[in-house]
Amino acid sequence: MRRFVSALVGTIVTAAGVTGSSQAAAPWRLAEHVVATDLRGAYDVVAADMNRDGRVDLIAVAGAMPDLVWFENPGPGASWPRHVITSGLPGVINVAASDLDGDGIPELAVASGFSTVPARSTGVLTLFTHGPNVNEPWQGREIDRTPAAHRVRWMNAHGTGATTLINAPLAGVKGVSPDYKDRNTVFAYTGPDWVRQTVTDAEDGVLHGVRTIDWDGKGRESLLTASFLGVHLHRATGATWSRTRLVEGKAAPWPQNGAGEVAVVRTKGGRILATIEPFHGNAVPYTDNELVVYSGSGDTWAGRTVIDAGLNYGHALVAVDLDGDGQDELVAGYRGKPNGVNVYRRGVDGQWTKWVLESNGMPGSGCTSADFNGDKRPDVACTGGTGLKWYENQPAQ
């Protein structure tokens, strides 16, 4: 049974936080569909067509499970069959999917062996490819080992397709919680030899959020990183990379500074930058994350505005146009106590309205967006705790 979870009444949030109730109904209905409830250590979810049937499937990243699995999109009204990609890969923390060979089925980059103590993390980076039957276990080839390998992304860094692999460790090998003071390096690789290259070695402390985007509108993607040092933009030029700081993030004493997640939001007046600040919150128990937006253009950004505060252990941030008006909404997940997922919509006056999608039903550890039912409307999928759900985006009634 589907459960409609978008509230009829939103809450206005501004720089001062929640200011009152909005009588406008949400311009969408989000119907909840449960995909799985037994994913121990559910951390992230990746959307990709894994079997070339034209439907978008889901890869579940759950580090406390013995198997890395994907769920096959069955079409309307049916449960999602589970398939094993590989078994016996401990501490899986991140997966990135890209069709490198053009056969319509993605190759998978997987970071495993993760520990929040970098010195104890093997940080194994593996490339998985399918055999004749994609429903059977895939073949893996180890590419590299870097302590605390944490975020992997495919990107079109040179305008030739999404063939550059980014490996962003959580922190330097000598880093120890909570300060994690140690130089941290972001790496890049290209096939077929997958030799390690350096994107930047100027990071320090925790680097948590990464995102790829055609920032300059020239058909080549740049890399955004969110860390204790703020949000940086990295561009590739041949074999070298440049690094530009866009925003400082939370201005506070170390390690209560910087940003933990980053997203780029399309508006009719141009794009804005959104962050969750700082990393997981200002201090244990991570109760006071802020959802922040910045105005600017090019490489110059300012105008820090807090649109919501008190996100407990803020961990997921996705920009997606749910109502088809050409402007993005923000989906923000948090996995503390309390936990949940919120949706935020920017009005013509610049104020934001919040709807609660999940409230202590499933932690918002990781979220993604894709059209799962083929109706040309983007849907949302989130995971956390032991659960995985997708939310069907339907017109408001």
Tab-separated table of C-alpha atoms in Angstrom:
chain	number	residue	atom	x	y	z
A	1	MET	CA	0.000	0.000	0.000
A	2	ARG	CA	1.243	3.452	-0.881
A	3	ARG	CA	1.358	6.079	1.825
A	4	PHE	CA	1.192	9.749	0.910
A	5	VAL	CA	3.697	11.544	3.076
A	6	SER	CA	3.787	15.149	1.879
A	7	ALA	CA	2.131	17.443	4.384
A	8	LEU	CA	-0.783	19.673	3.409
A	9	VAL	CA	0.623	22.593	5.366
A	10	GLY	CA	4.245	23.661	5.098
A	11	THR	CA	6.324	25.764	7.461
A	12	ILE	CA	8.016	28.981	6.398
A	13	VAL	CA	11.725	29.073	7.232
A	14	THR	CA	13.989	32.098	6.862
A	15	ALA	CA	17.351	33.277	8.117
A	16	ALA	CA	15.906	33.296	11.613
A	17	GLY	CA	14.575	29.745	11.302
A	18	VAL	CA	10.935	28.695	11.479
A	19	THR	CA	8.642	31.718	11.474
A	20	GLY	CA	5.143	30.358	11.052
A	21	SER	CA	2.795	28.200	9.005
A	22	SER	CA	2.022	28.403	5.307
A	23	GLN	CA	-1.536	27.637	4.225
A	24	ALA	CA	-0.420	26.657	0.732
A	25	ALA	CA	-0.525	22.943	-0.001
A	26	ALA	CA	2.537	21.229	-1.369
A	27	PRO	CA	2.518	21.295	-5.199
A	28	TRP	CA	3.188	17.540	-5.268
A	29	ARG	CA	2.233	14.334	-3.504
A	30	LEU	CA	5.022	11.974	-2.507
A	31	ALA	CA	3.831	8.387	-2.175
A	32	GLU	CA	6.067	6.217	-0.031
A	33	HIS	CA	7.149	2.795	-1.332
A	34	VAL	CA	9.252	0.500	0.878
A	35	VAL	CA	12.013	-1.308	-1.024
A	36	ALA	CA	13.852	-2.965	1.886
A	37	THR	CA	13.845	-2.997	5.704
A	38	ASP	CA	16.842	-5.235	6.493
A	39	LEU	CA	19.843	-3.218	5.285
A	40	ARG	CA	22.170	-3.134	8.287
A	41	GLY	CA	24.173	0.053	8.317
A	42	ALA	CA	22.208	1.606	5.429
A	43	TYR	CA	24.285	4.599	4.400
A	44	ASP	CA	23.716	5.631	0.791
A	45	VAL	CA	21.696	4.819	-2.325
A	46	VAL	CA	22.668	5.053	-5.998
A	47	ALA	CA	20.221	5.184	-8.939
A	48	ALA	CA	21.230	3.416	-12.178
A	49	ASP	CA	19.728	1.144	-14.840
A	50	MET	CA	21.586	-2.054	-13.973
A	51	ASN	CA	20.083	-4.403	-16.567
A	52	ARG	CA	19.400	-2.224	-19.627
A	53	ASP	CA	15.602	-2.535	-19.387
A	54	GLY	CA	14.973	1.222	-19.410
A	55	ARG	CA	13.948	1.352	-15.737
A	56	VAL	CA	16.109	2.961	-13.037
A	57	ASP	CA	17.208	0.527	-10.330
A	58	LEU	CA	18.687	1.133	-6.865
A	59	ILE	CA	22.072	0.129	-5.428
A	60	ALA	CA	22.024	-0.098	-1.629
A	61	VAL	CA	25.194	0.937	0.230
A	62	ALA	CA	25.042	-0.672	3.681
A	63	GLY	CA	28.410	-1.096	5.343
A	64	ALA	CA	27.373	-3.576	8.045
A	65	MET	CA	26.102	-6.143	5.515
A	66	PRO	CA	28.172	-8.984	4.032
A	67	ASP	CA	26.755	-8.316	0.544
A	68	LEU	CA	26.636	-5.311	-1.773
A	69	VAL	CA	23.201	-5.542	-3.405
A	70	TRP	CA	21.042	-3.859	-6.011
A	71	PHE	CA	17.274	-3.834	-6.272
A	72	GLU	CA	15.621	-4.335	-9.644
A	73	ASN	CA	12.876	-1.883	-10.562
A	74	PRO	CA	9.930	-4.153	-11.439
A	75	GLY	CA	7.585	-1.498	-12.766
A	76	PRO	CA	4.325	-0.385	-11.103
A	77	GLY	CA	2.877	-2.257	-8.174
A	78	ALA	CA	5.458	-5.004	-7.590
A	79	SER	CA	8.224	-5.619	-5.073
A	80	TRP	CA	11.841	-4.955	-6.043
A	81	PRO	CA	13.892	-8.184	-6.499
A	82	ARG	CA	17.279	-8.204	-4.768
A	83	HIS	CA	20.516	-9.161	-6.564
A	84	VAL	CA	24.023	-9.556	-5.135
A	85	ILE	CA	26.847	-7.582	-6.778
A	86	THR	CA	29.534	-9.055	-4.534
A	87	SER	CA	29.913	-10.789	-1.173
A	88	GLY	CA	32.516	-10.529	1.552
A	89	LEU	CA	33.476	-6.913	0.909
A	90	PRO	CA	33.693	-5.330	4.387
A	91	GLY	CA	32.954	-1.723	5.195
A	92	VAL	CA	31.414	-0.604	1.908
A	93	ILE	CA	30.960	3.167	2.170
A	94	ASN	CA	30.302	4.521	-1.349
A	95	VAL	CA	29.443	3.444	-4.904
A	96	ALA	CA	29.529	5.326	-8.210
A	97	ALA	CA	28.011	4.036	-11.475
A	98	SER	CA	29.000	4.915	-15.062
A	99	ASP	CA	28.729	3.041	-18.373
A	100	LEU	CA	32.373	3.079	-19.465
A	101	ASP	CA	32.175	0.592	-22.341
A	102	GLY	CA	28.898	1.782	-23.906
A	103	ASP	CA	26.981	-1.475	-23.485
A	104	GLY	CA	24.125	0.220	-21.612
A	105	ILE	CA	25.064	-1.294	-18.245
A	106	PRO	CA	27.202	0.691	-15.802
A	107	GLU	CA	30.539	-0.191	-14.332
A	108	LEU	CA	30.722	0.359	-10.569
A	109	ALA	CA	33.458	2.011	-8.532
A	110	VAL	CA	33.223	0.869	-4.917
A	111	ALA	CA	35.029	2.206	-1.823
A	112	SER	CA	35.273	-0.316	1.016
A	113	GLY	CA	37.290	-1.122	4.110
A	114	PHE	CA	36.127	2.139	5.684
A	115	SER	CA	36.784	3.263	9.234
A	116	THR	CA	36.287	6.647	10.862
A	117	VAL	CA	39.817	6.146	12.209
A	118	PRO	CA	41.814	6.659	8.991
A	119	ALA	CA	44.844	4.731	10.240
A	120	ARG	CA	42.624	1.650	10.609
A	121	SER	CA	40.989	2.006	7.195
A	122	THR	CA	42.229	-0.082	4.268
A	123	GLY	CA	40.400	2.223	1.849
A	124	VAL	CA	40.071	-0.279	-0.998
A	125	LEU	CA	38.932	1.096	-4.356
A	126	THR	CA	37.496	-1.609	-6.648
A	127	LEU	CA	36.053	-1.529	-10.164
A	128	PHE	CA	33.187	-4.005	-10.691
A	129	THR	CA	32.007	-5.187	-14.112
A	130	HIS	CA	29.120	-7.488	-14.981
A	131	GLY	CA	29.277	-10.913	-16.564
A	132	PRO	CA	26.788	-12.506	-18.994
A	133	ASN	CA	24.049	-12.373	-16.335
A	134	VAL	CA	23.832	-9.069	-14.443
A	135	ASN	CA	21.744	-10.786	-11.755
A	136	GLU	CA	24.728	-12.904	-10.732
A	137	PRO	CA	27.793	-11.624	-8.797
A	138	TRP	CA	30.015	-9.181	-10.685
A	139	GLN	CA	33.773	-9.340	-11.213
A	140	GLY	CA	36.007	-6.978	-9.232
A	141	ARG	CA	39.399	-5.447	-10.022
A	142	GLU	CA	41.230	-3.566	-7.279
A	143	ILE	CA	42.390	-0.136	-8.449
A	144	ASP	CA	44.001	1.415	-5.375
A	145	ARG	CA	44.176	1.604	-1.589
A	146	THR	CA	43.992	4.960	0.192
A	147	PRO	CA	43.185	5.173	3.929
A	148	ALA	CA	39.648	6.410	4.684
A	149	ALA	CA	38.454	6.294	1.049
A	150	HIS	CA	34.975	7.721	1.536
A	151	ARG	CA	33.422	9.345	-1.558
A	152	VAL	CA	33.739	8.107	-5.139
A	153	ARG	CA	32.295	9.826	-8.217
A	154	TRP	CA	32.564	9.478	-11.977
A	155	MET	CA	32.918	12.795	-13.757
A	156	ASN	CA	33.291	14.213	-17.254
A	157	ALA	CA	36.377	16.207	-16.357
A	158	HIS	CA	37.703	16.647	-19.910
A	159	GLY	CA	34.542	16.739	-22.030
A	160	THR	CA	34.999	13.191	-23.308
A	161	GLY	CA	32.435	11.404	-21.119
A	162	ALA	CA	32.151	10.380	-17.474
A	163	THR	CA	35.398	8.423	-17.442
A	164	THR	CA	37.406	10.161	-14.684
A	165	LEU	CA	37.053	8.526	-11.285
A	166	ILE	CA	37.288	10.714	-8.174
A	167	ASN	CA	38.360	9.236	-4.829
A	168	ALA	CA	37.897	11.627	-1.879
A	169	PRO	CA	39.058	10.223	1.497
A	170	LEU	CA	37.295	11.382	4.638
A	171	ALA	CA	40.506	12.637	6.269
A	172	GLY	CA	44.290	12.307	6.310
A	173	VAL	CA	45.810	9.087	7.618
A	174	LYS	CA	46.962	10.730	10.874
A	175	GLY	CA	43.626	12.418	11.531
A	176	VAL	CA	41.888	11.596	14.831
A	177	SER	CA	38.354	12.554	15.892
A	178	PRO	CA	37.133	15.190	16.491
A	179	ASP	CA	39.819	17.505	15.057
A	180	TYR	CA	41.072	15.211	12.276
A	181	LYS	CA	44.008	17.586	11.810
A	182	ASP	CA	46.097	16.203	8.984
A	183	ARG	CA	46.589	16.998	5.318
A	184	ASN	CA	44.079	15.197	3.118
A	185	THR	CA	44.403	14.444	-0.606
A	186	VAL	CA	41.738	13.978	-3.289
A	187	PHE	CA	42.686	11.582	-6.096
A	188	ALA	CA	41.623	11.016	-9.710
A	189	TYR	CA	42.025	8.022	-12.021
A	190	THR	CA	41.431	7.302	-15.716
A	191	GLY	CA	41.366	3.945	-17.453
A	192	PRO	CA	42.551	1.590	-18.603
A	193	ASP	CA	45.573	1.706	-16.261
A	194	TRP	CA	43.884	3.683	-13.420
A	195	VAL	CA	47.090	5.385	-12.292
A	196	ARG	CA	46.593	7.628	-9.271
A	197	GLN	CA	46.637	11.376	-9.929
A	198	THR	CA	46.311	14.239	-7.447
A	199	VAL	CA	43.361	16.617	-7.658
A	200	THR	CA	44.427	18.512	-4.527
A	201	ASP	CA	46.563	17.870	-1.454
A	202	ALA	CA	45.471	21.105	0.231
A	203	GLU	CA	42.567	19.683	2.257
A	204	ASP	CA	42.755	19.431	6.029
A	205	GLY	CA	40.352	17.891	8.513
A	206	VAL	CA	37.197	16.143	7.319
A	207	LEU	CA	36.098	16.240	3.677
A	208	HIS	CA	32.538	14.893	3.584
A	209	GLY	CA	30.562	16.173	0.593
A	210	VAL	CA	31.426	15.951	-3.108
A	211	ARG	CA	29.450	16.808	-6.227
A	212	THR	CA	30.195	16.985	-9.953
A	213	ILE	CA	28.676	19.688	-12.150
A	214	ASP	CA	29.252	21.469	-15.457
A	215	TRP	CA	29.998	24.652	-13.538
A	216	ASP	CA	31.201	26.732	-16.490
A	217	GLY	CA	28.637	25.497	-19.036
A	218	LYS	CA	31.314	24.261	-21.441
A	219	GLY	CA	30.511	20.552	-21.479
A	220	ARG	CA	33.145	19.634	-18.885
A	221	GLU	CA	32.369	18.887	-15.276
A	222	SER	CA	34.083	20.417	-12.283
A	223	LEU	CA	34.252	18.957	-8.781
A	224	LEU	CA	32.733	20.588	-5.701
A	225	THR	CA	34.027	19.523	-2.281
A	226	ALA	CA	32.658	20.396	1.162
A	227	SER	CA	35.036	20.150	4.107
A	228	PHE	CA	36.305	21.809	7.269
A	229	LEU	CA	37.956	24.341	4.922
A	230	GLY	CA	34.698	25.281	3.192
A	231	VAL	CA	33.395	24.604	-0.318
A	232	HIS	CA	35.966	24.425	-3.114
A	233	LEU	CA	35.672	24.124	-6.890
A	234	HIS	CA	38.227	21.967	-8.719
A	235	ARG	CA	38.721	22.194	-12.499
A	236	ALA	CA	40.845	19.895	-14.651
A	237	THR	CA	43.081	21.327	-17.365
A	238	GLY	CA	44.989	18.513	-18.983
A	239	ALA	CA	46.801	16.649	-16.238
A	240	THR	CA	46.591	19.502	-13.712
A	241	TRP	CA	43.779	20.729	-11.484
A	242	SER	CA	42.987	24.196	-10.132
A	243	ARG	CA	41.319	24.846	-6.776
A	244	THR	CA	39.063	27.819	-5.942
A	245	ARG	CA	37.332	28.417	-2.627
A	246	LEU	CA	33.727	29.486	-3.161
A	247	VAL	CA	32.582	29.852	0.473
A	248	GLU	CA	34.130	29.471	3.912
A	249	GLY	CA	31.138	27.659	5.366
A	250	LYS	CA	30.454	27.910	9.077
A	251	ALA	CA	32.807	30.454	10.650
A	252	ALA	CA	33.592	28.828	13.992
A	253	PRO	CA	36.587	27.399	15.873
A	254	TRP	CA	38.000	24.126	14.524
A	255	PRO	CA	36.434	21.502	14.264
A	256	GLN	CA	33.080	23.293	14.350
A	257	ASN	CA	33.740	25.036	11.041
A	258	GLY	CA	33.223	24.569	7.321
A	259	ALA	CA	30.616	22.499	5.510
A	260	GLY	CA	29.570	18.868	5.320
A	261	GLU	CA	27.397	18.717	2.180
A	262	VAL	CA	26.941	20.840	-0.938
A	263	ALA	CA	24.351	21.103	-3.726
A	264	VAL	CA	23.691	23.521	-6.582
A	265	VAL	CA	20.111	24.787	-6.841
A	266	ARG	CA	18.580	26.087	-10.074
A	267	THR	CA	16.300	29.129	-9.748
A	268	LYS	CA	14.744	31.399	-12.361
A	269	GLY	CA	17.162	34.091	-11.263
A	270	GLY	CA	20.213	31.861	-11.628
A	271	ARG	CA	21.782	29.208	-9.470
A	272	ILE	CA	22.366	29.347	-5.744
A	273	LEU	CA	24.672	27.271	-3.596
A	274	ALA	CA	23.250	25.138	-0.764
A	275	THR	CA	25.180	23.512	2.068
A	276	ILE	CA	24.698	21.657	5.328
A	277	GLU	CA	27.010	23.251	7.889
A	278	PRO	CA	29.193	22.248	9.509
A	279	PHE	CA	30.188	18.575	9.196
A	280	HIS	CA	27.468	16.583	11.017
A	281	GLY	CA	26.879	19.491	13.387
A	282	ASN	CA	28.860	21.806	15.601
A	283	ALA	CA	29.732	19.216	18.247
A	284	VAL	CA	28.730	15.832	19.548
A	285	PRO	CA	25.829	14.915	19.584
A	286	TYR	CA	25.544	16.827	16.275
A	287	THR	CA	22.201	18.433	17.021
A	288	ASP	CA	22.555	21.792	15.364
A	289	ASN	CA	23.328	21.470	11.675
A	290	GLU	CA	22.191	24.380	9.563
A	291	LEU	CA	20.791	24.271	6.038
A	292	VAL	CA	22.388	27.263	4.324
A	293	VAL	CA	22.130	28.946	0.928
A	294	TYR	CA	24.536	31.397	-0.731
A	295	SER	CA	24.017	33.857	-3.566
A	296	GLY	CA	26.587	34.743	-6.175
A	297	SER	CA	27.813	33.950	-9.662
A	298	GLY	CA	30.907	32.549	-11.300
A	299	ASP	CA	33.485	31.937	-8.585
A	300	THR	CA	32.259	34.739	-6.272
A	301	TRP	CA	29.746	33.781	-3.559
A	302	ALA	CA	28.482	35.457	-0.393
A	303	GLY	CA	25.126	36.287	1.195
A	304	ARG	CA	25.068	33.399	3.681
A	305	THR	CA	21.447	32.696	4.670
A	306	VAL	CA	20.360	29.998	7.111
A	307	ILE	CA	17.021	28.575	5.998
A	308	ASP	CA	16.730	25.897	8.685
A	309	ALA	CA	18.607	24.978	11.843
A	310	GLY	CA	18.621	22.067	14.232
A	311	LEU	CA	19.013	19.294	11.663
A	312	ASN	CA	20.322	16.533	13.874
A	313	TYR	CA	23.345	14.900	12.217
A	314	GLY	CA	22.618	16.394	8.786
A	315	HIS	CA	23.916	13.970	6.190
A	316	ALA	CA	22.151	14.121	2.796
A	317	LEU	CA	21.433	16.988	0.404
A	318	VAL	CA	19.871	16.756	-3.069
A	319	ALA	CA	18.552	19.461	-5.406
A	320	VAL	CA	15.655	18.353	-7.656
A	321	ASP	CA	12.775	20.075	-9.469
A	322	LEU	CA	9.811	18.202	-7.998
A	323	ASP	CA	7.033	20.441	-9.326
A	324	GLY	CA	8.339	21.038	-12.841
A	325	ASP	CA	8.535	24.812	-12.563
A	326	GLY	CA	12.181	25.040	-13.636
A	327	GLN	CA	13.400	25.670	-10.098
A	328	ASP	CA	14.902	23.108	-7.760
A	329	GLU	CA	13.648	22.034	-4.386
A	330	LEU	CA	16.049	20.799	-1.697
A	331	VAL	CA	15.810	17.373	-0.062
A	332	ALA	CA	17.780	17.280	3.202
A	333	GLY	CA	18.262	14.158	5.321
A	334	TYR	CA	19.445	13.895	8.911
A	335	ARG	CA	20.162	10.725	10.862
A	336	GLY	CA	20.456	11.659	14.537
A	337	LYS	CA	17.767	11.557	17.224
A	338	PRO	CA	15.342	12.851	16.052
A	339	ASN	CA	15.959	11.932	12.418
A	340	GLY	CA	14.182	12.280	9.110
A	341	VAL	CA	14.014	13.894	5.692
A	342	ASN	CA	12.673	17.358	4.812
A	343	VAL	CA	11.765	18.990	1.500
A	344	TYR	CA	12.274	22.747	1.005
A	345	ARG	CA	10.806	24.950	-1.734
A	346	ARG	CA	11.894	28.490	-2.539
A	347	GLY	CA	9.108	30.995	-3.184
A	348	VAL	CA	9.176	33.998	-5.505
A	349	ASP	CA	9.889	36.177	-2.456
A	350	GLY	CA	13.022	34.173	-1.684
A	351	GLN	CA	11.558	32.570	1.429
A	352	TRP	CA	11.622	28.808	1.829
A	353	THR	CA	8.781	26.501	2.858
A	354	LYS	CA	9.547	23.187	4.568
A	355	TRP	CA	7.584	19.944	4.332
A	356	VAL	CA	8.473	16.919	6.445
A	357	LEU	CA	8.876	13.779	4.348
A	358	GLU	CA	10.167	11.481	7.120
A	359	SER	CA	9.974	12.082	10.862
A	360	ASN	CA	11.659	9.382	12.956
A	361	GLY	CA	10.433	6.792	10.476
A	362	MET	CA	13.762	6.273	8.696
A	363	PRO	CA	17.013	8.203	9.177
A	364	GLY	CA	17.988	10.341	6.190
A	365	SER	CA	21.514	9.088	5.679
A	366	GLY	CA	21.582	9.170	1.878
A	367	CYS	CA	19.184	10.360	-0.826
A	368	THR	CA	19.080	10.469	-4.612
A	369	SER	CA	16.632	11.410	-7.351
A	370	ALA	CA	15.531	9.763	-10.615
A	371	ASP	CA	12.370	8.984	-12.576
A	372	PHE	CA	11.582	5.522	-11.225
A	373	ASN	CA	8.134	5.055	-12.773
A	374	GLY	CA	8.703	6.554	-16.231
A	375	ASP	CA	6.184	9.388	-15.913
A	376	LYS	CA	8.768	12.125	-16.638
A	377	ARG	CA	8.539	13.445	-13.065
A	378	PRO	CA	11.616	13.081	-10.844
A	379	ASP	CA	11.093	10.886	-7.797
A	380	VAL	CA	13.191	10.605	-4.628
A	381	ALA	CA	14.849	7.610	-2.947
A	382	CYS	CA	16.365	7.673	0.554
A	383	THR	CA	18.020	5.214	2.890
A	384	GLY	CA	19.133	5.030	6.501
A	385	GLY	CA	19.101	2.754	9.541
A	386	THR	CA	17.973	-0.513	7.962
A	387	GLY	CA	15.552	0.931	5.425
A	388	LEU	CA	15.375	1.902	1.755
A	389	LYS	CA	12.364	3.730	0.288
A	390	TRP	CA	11.399	5.562	-2.857
A	391	TYR	CA	8.838	8.338	-2.925
A	392	GLU	CA	6.660	8.557	-6.026
A	393	ASN	CA	6.224	12.144	-7.161
A	394	GLN	CA	2.613	12.721	-8.158
A	395	PRO	CA	0.671	15.893	-9.013
A	396	ALA	CA	-1.029	17.613	-6.119
A	397	GLN	CA	-4.777	17.188	-5.838
